[in-house]
Short mmCIF file of C-alpha atoms and ligand atoms in Angstrom, two decimals:
data_model
loop_
_atom_site.label_atom_id
_atom_site.label_comp_id
_atom_site.label_asym_id
_atom_site.label_seq_id
_atom_site.Cartn_x
_atom_site.Cartn_y
_atom_site.Cartn_z
CA MET A 1 -9.90 -81.22 32.66
CA LYS A 2 -13.34 -81.20 34.28
CA LEU A 3 -14.17 -81.25 37.97
CA VAL A 4 -17.64 -82.47 38.81
CA ILE A 5 -18.87 -80.98 42.07
CA GLY A 6 -22.01 -80.69 44.20
CA ASN A 7 -23.59 -77.51 45.54
CA HIS A 8 -21.05 -74.86 46.47
CA ASN A 9 -23.02 -74.09 49.59
CA TYR A 10 -23.01 -77.61 50.97
CA SER A 11 -20.46 -79.83 49.30
CA SER A 12 -17.47 -79.79 51.59
CA TRP A 13 -15.69 -82.59 49.72
CA SER A 14 -16.06 -80.72 46.44
CA LEU A 15 -14.55 -77.57 47.92
CA ARG A 16 -11.27 -79.36 48.70
CA ALA A 17 -10.51 -80.39 45.13
CA TRP A 18 -11.83 -77.15 43.62
CA LEU A 19 -9.78 -74.98 45.97
CA LEU A 20 -6.52 -76.79 45.25
CA LEU A 21 -6.99 -76.32 41.50
CA GLU A 22 -7.92 -72.66 41.95
CA GLN A 23 -5.08 -71.85 44.34
CA PHE A 24 -2.50 -73.29 41.98
CA GLY A 25 -4.02 -71.60 38.93
CA ILE A 26 -4.72 -74.85 37.07
CA GLU A 27 -7.16 -74.54 34.18
CA PHE A 28 -10.29 -76.61 34.54
CA ASN A 29 -14.01 -76.57 33.88
CA THR A 30 -16.64 -77.26 36.47
CA GLN A 31 -19.79 -79.29 36.18
CA ARG A 32 -22.17 -78.83 39.07
CA ILE A 33 -24.73 -81.48 39.94
CA ALA A 34 -27.12 -80.36 42.67
CA LEU A 35 -27.12 -82.81 45.59
CA TYR A 36 -30.25 -84.71 46.55
CA LYS A 37 -32.21 -83.67 43.44
CA GLU A 38 -34.18 -86.43 41.70
CA ASP A 39 -31.66 -86.68 38.88
CA PHE A 40 -28.48 -86.42 41.01
CA ARG A 41 -27.93 -90.16 41.17
CA GLU A 42 -28.56 -90.79 37.54
CA GLN A 43 -26.24 -87.95 36.50
CA ILE A 44 -23.40 -88.83 38.86
CA LEU A 45 -23.57 -92.57 38.17
CA ALA A 46 -23.09 -91.84 34.48
CA ILE A 47 -19.71 -90.32 35.42
CA ASN A 48 -18.69 -92.04 38.64
CA PRO A 49 -19.91 -95.53 39.59
CA ALA A 50 -19.22 -94.65 43.23
CA GLY A 51 -22.11 -92.17 42.97
CA ARG A 52 -20.42 -89.28 44.73
CA VAL A 53 -18.86 -85.90 44.05
CA PRO A 54 -16.20 -84.66 43.56
CA VAL A 55 -14.96 -86.44 40.44
CA LEU A 56 -12.16 -85.30 38.17
CA GLN A 57 -12.17 -86.15 34.47
CA ASP A 58 -8.83 -85.68 32.78
CA ASN A 59 -8.93 -86.87 29.18
CA ASP A 60 -9.89 -90.53 29.52
CA LEU A 61 -9.07 -90.76 33.22
CA ILE A 62 -11.70 -90.63 35.94
CA ILE A 63 -10.44 -89.87 39.42
CA TRP A 64 -12.94 -90.01 42.27
CA ASP A 65 -12.67 -89.19 45.97
CA SER A 66 -11.20 -85.87 47.13
CA LEU A 67 -7.99 -87.41 48.49
CA ALA A 68 -7.22 -89.32 45.29
CA ILE A 69 -8.05 -86.21 43.25
CA THR A 70 -5.71 -83.97 45.21
CA GLU A 71 -2.91 -86.56 45.00
CA TYR A 72 -3.46 -86.82 41.24
CA ILE A 73 -3.38 -83.03 40.79
CA ASN A 74 -0.22 -82.90 42.90
CA GLU A 75 1.55 -85.51 40.78
CA GLN A 76 0.35 -84.43 37.35
CA TYR A 77 0.12 -80.66 37.64
CA LEU A 78 1.97 -79.36 40.68
CA ASP A 79 5.33 -81.03 40.41
CA MET A 80 4.64 -82.33 43.97
CA LYS A 81 4.30 -78.79 45.35
CA GLY A 82 0.91 -79.66 46.80
CA TRP A 83 2.67 -81.00 49.89
CA PRO A 84 5.38 -79.26 51.95
CA ALA A 85 8.91 -79.97 50.69
CA ASP A 86 10.25 -80.74 54.17
CA PRO A 87 9.77 -84.48 54.88
CA ALA A 88 8.73 -84.02 58.50
CA LEU A 89 6.17 -81.36 57.59
CA ARG A 90 4.99 -83.42 54.64
CA THR A 91 4.37 -86.42 56.88
CA HIS A 92 2.48 -84.23 59.33
CA ALA A 93 0.43 -82.67 56.52
CA ARG A 94 -0.43 -86.05 55.05
CA SER A 95 -1.46 -87.39 58.46
CA SER A 96 -3.61 -84.30 59.05
CA CYS A 97 -5.41 -84.83 55.75
CA ALA A 98 -5.87 -88.54 56.41
CA GLU A 99 -7.32 -87.72 59.82
CA MET A 100 -9.74 -85.26 58.25
CA HIS A 101 -10.62 -87.67 55.48
CA SER A 102 -11.46 -90.57 57.72
CA GLY A 103 -12.43 -88.88 60.96
CA PHE A 104 -14.20 -85.98 62.66
CA THR A 105 -17.52 -87.68 61.95
CA ASP A 106 -19.34 -85.92 64.79
CA LEU A 107 -18.28 -82.53 63.47
CA ARG A 108 -19.20 -83.52 59.94
CA HIS A 109 -22.65 -84.77 60.89
CA GLU A 110 -23.66 -82.27 63.54
CA VAL A 111 -22.00 -79.21 62.01
CA PRO A 112 -22.56 -79.54 58.26
CA MET A 113 -20.97 -77.00 55.97
CA ASN A 114 -23.47 -74.33 54.99
CA CYS A 115 -21.48 -71.37 53.71
CA ARG A 116 -24.48 -69.02 53.57
CA ARG A 117 -25.80 -69.54 57.07
CA PHE A 118 -24.50 -67.93 60.29
CA ILE A 119 -25.84 -69.52 63.48
CA ASP A 120 -25.87 -67.69 66.81
CA ASN A 121 -25.52 -69.58 70.08
CA PHE A 122 -25.03 -72.94 68.41
CA GLU A 123 -25.04 -75.64 71.06
CA ILE A 124 -21.90 -77.69 70.66
CA SER A 125 -22.17 -81.30 71.83
CA GLU A 126 -19.45 -82.96 73.85
CA ALA A 127 -18.50 -85.15 70.88
CA VAL A 128 -18.17 -82.17 68.54
CA GLN A 129 -16.19 -80.29 71.19
CA GLN A 130 -13.70 -83.15 71.16
CA ASP A 131 -13.36 -82.91 67.38
CA ILE A 132 -12.87 -79.13 67.61
CA HIS A 133 -10.26 -79.59 70.32
CA ARG A 134 -8.36 -82.10 68.18
CA ILE A 135 -8.45 -79.86 65.10
CA CYS A 136 -7.16 -76.92 67.16
CA GLN A 137 -4.34 -79.10 68.48
CA LEU A 138 -3.45 -80.23 64.98
CA TRP A 139 -3.58 -76.75 63.42
CA THR A 140 -1.48 -75.29 66.24
CA GLU A 141 1.11 -78.01 65.83
CA ALA A 142 1.22 -77.46 62.05
CA LEU A 143 1.65 -73.69 62.37
CA GLU A 144 4.29 -74.05 65.09
CA LYS A 145 6.27 -76.79 63.41
CA SER A 146 6.36 -74.87 60.13
CA GLY A 147 6.85 -71.48 61.80
CA SER A 148 4.15 -70.25 59.43
CA ASN A 149 2.14 -67.09 59.81
CA GLN A 150 0.33 -67.80 56.58
CA PHE A 151 -1.01 -71.28 55.83
CA LEU A 152 -0.87 -74.47 57.92
CA TYR A 153 2.51 -75.60 56.64
CA GLY A 154 3.88 -72.36 55.17
CA ASP A 155 2.79 -72.11 51.54
CA PHE A 156 -0.74 -73.13 50.62
CA SER A 157 -0.90 -76.94 50.54
CA ILE A 158 -3.37 -79.79 50.18
CA ALA A 159 -3.83 -79.60 53.95
CA ASP A 160 -5.31 -76.09 53.69
CA ALA A 161 -7.64 -77.32 50.95
CA PHE A 162 -8.70 -80.21 53.18
CA TYR A 163 -9.44 -77.98 56.16
CA ALA A 164 -11.13 -75.18 54.15
CA PRO A 165 -14.61 -76.60 54.87
CA VAL A 166 -13.74 -76.59 58.58
CA VAL A 167 -12.88 -72.89 58.26
CA PHE A 168 -16.40 -72.28 56.91
CA ARG A 169 -17.89 -74.43 59.67
CA PHE A 170 -16.00 -72.75 62.53
CA THR A 171 -16.79 -69.24 61.32
CA ARG A 172 -20.47 -69.94 60.50
CA TYR A 173 -21.28 -71.75 63.76
CA GLY A 174 -19.43 -69.20 65.92
CA VAL A 175 -16.82 -71.62 67.25
CA GLU A 176 -14.46 -69.74 69.55
CA LEU A 177 -10.84 -70.28 68.64
CA PRO A 178 -7.47 -69.26 70.03
CA LYS A 179 -6.30 -65.98 68.44
CA GLN A 180 -3.67 -67.64 66.25
CA LEU A 181 -6.24 -70.04 64.76
CA GLN A 182 -8.88 -67.37 64.31
CA ALA A 183 -6.27 -65.42 62.35
CA TYR A 184 -5.61 -68.50 60.20
CA CYS A 185 -9.35 -68.77 59.43
CA GLU A 186 -9.44 -65.10 58.49
CA ARG A 187 -6.48 -65.51 56.14
CA MET A 188 -8.21 -68.45 54.48
CA LEU A 189 -11.49 -66.56 54.12
CA ALA A 190 -9.64 -63.61 52.59
CA LEU A 191 -8.32 -65.72 49.70
CA ALA A 192 -9.84 -64.73 46.36
CA SER A 193 -10.63 -68.39 45.72
CA MET A 194 -12.53 -68.79 49.01
CA ARG A 195 -14.42 -65.55 48.32
CA GLU A 196 -15.31 -66.81 44.87
CA TRP A 197 -16.59 -70.11 46.29
CA LEU A 198 -18.71 -68.17 48.76
CA CYS A 199 -20.17 -65.98 45.98
CA LEU A 200 -21.07 -69.11 44.04
CA ALA A 201 -22.68 -70.57 47.19
CA GLU A 202 -24.63 -67.37 47.79
CA ALA A 203 -25.94 -67.44 44.23
CA GLU A 204 -27.39 -70.92 44.65
CA VAL A 205 -31.07 -71.36 45.40
CA GLU A 206 -31.28 -74.94 46.62
CA VAL A 207 -31.86 -75.49 50.31
CA ILE A 208 -31.04 -78.80 51.92
CA GLU A 209 -32.73 -79.08 55.31
CA GLU A 210 -30.96 -82.02 56.87
CA GLU A 211 -27.51 -81.42 55.51
CA GLU A 212 -25.18 -84.34 55.91
CA VAL A 213 -22.82 -83.44 53.18
N1 GSH B 1 -14.82 -89.61 50.69
C1 GSH B 1 -15.47 -88.96 49.57
C2 GSH B 1 -16.79 -88.40 50.05
C3 GSH B 1 -17.60 -87.79 48.95
C4 GSH B 1 -19.00 -87.46 49.40
O1 GSH B 1 -19.54 -88.00 50.39
N2 GSH B 1 -19.63 -86.55 48.65
C5 GSH B 1 -20.99 -86.18 48.93
C6 GSH B 1 -21.19 -84.68 48.68
S1 GSH B 1 -20.15 -83.61 49.60
C7 GSH B 1 -21.92 -86.87 47.97
O2 GSH B 1 -21.59 -87.06 46.82
N3 GSH B 1 -23.13 -87.20 48.44
C8 GSH B 1 -24.13 -87.73 47.60
C9 GSH B 1 -24.67 -89.04 48.06
O3 GSH B 1 -24.14 -89.58 49.05
O4 GSH B 1 -25.64 -89.49 47.45
C10 GSH B 1 -14.53 -87.90 49.00
O5 GSH B 1 -13.57 -87.54 49.69
O6 GSH B 1 -14.68 -87.46 47.86
#
């Protein structure tokens, strides 16, 4: 199985799929295509007509889009353990991922993931503040409903993979969080897989000025 990703430092969508595979100890190879380089489009279009990363290649199957990839991994490799077993928590987790997948556009555009860069006194716009507020509400609800002091819904799930880029964003842009949520971010950052991703990001040399990834 091969996962095609963008730059570790910038590609938030790639991180989601990669982290799920890593956390569940699934064997896979990675192909990295640097974003916004002259040959990015040509290379990615040869694999994925949608022209985006991440893409998963499993034998003769091509799965594109982070949500479809995580659902595929869950069905084919995780015996459905990618989502919480409890139906109410599972519904909540799925809704949280859908909300991340289709929303939080102000956060995504104004606060791009850049794992290497720490910004002091970042000025948070009103629109981004609203996104942050909603994510805090959602995380708090997840932790409280599941009674978890570990991941959002107890054991590591697709939801944690989906919000991992937000963990990098919040901690790099100095977003102040309630204690319980700060602790969640610290637990995520302490994972060997997250540390490995960060090392890979730190080893990269490309710099994208106007990140909208
Ligand atoms: N909804 C897609 C978004 C994928 C996406 O936008 N990927 C970015 C990199 S993080 C990309 O490939 N950008 C290249 C481009 O737009 O040319 C997913 O979940 O996989």
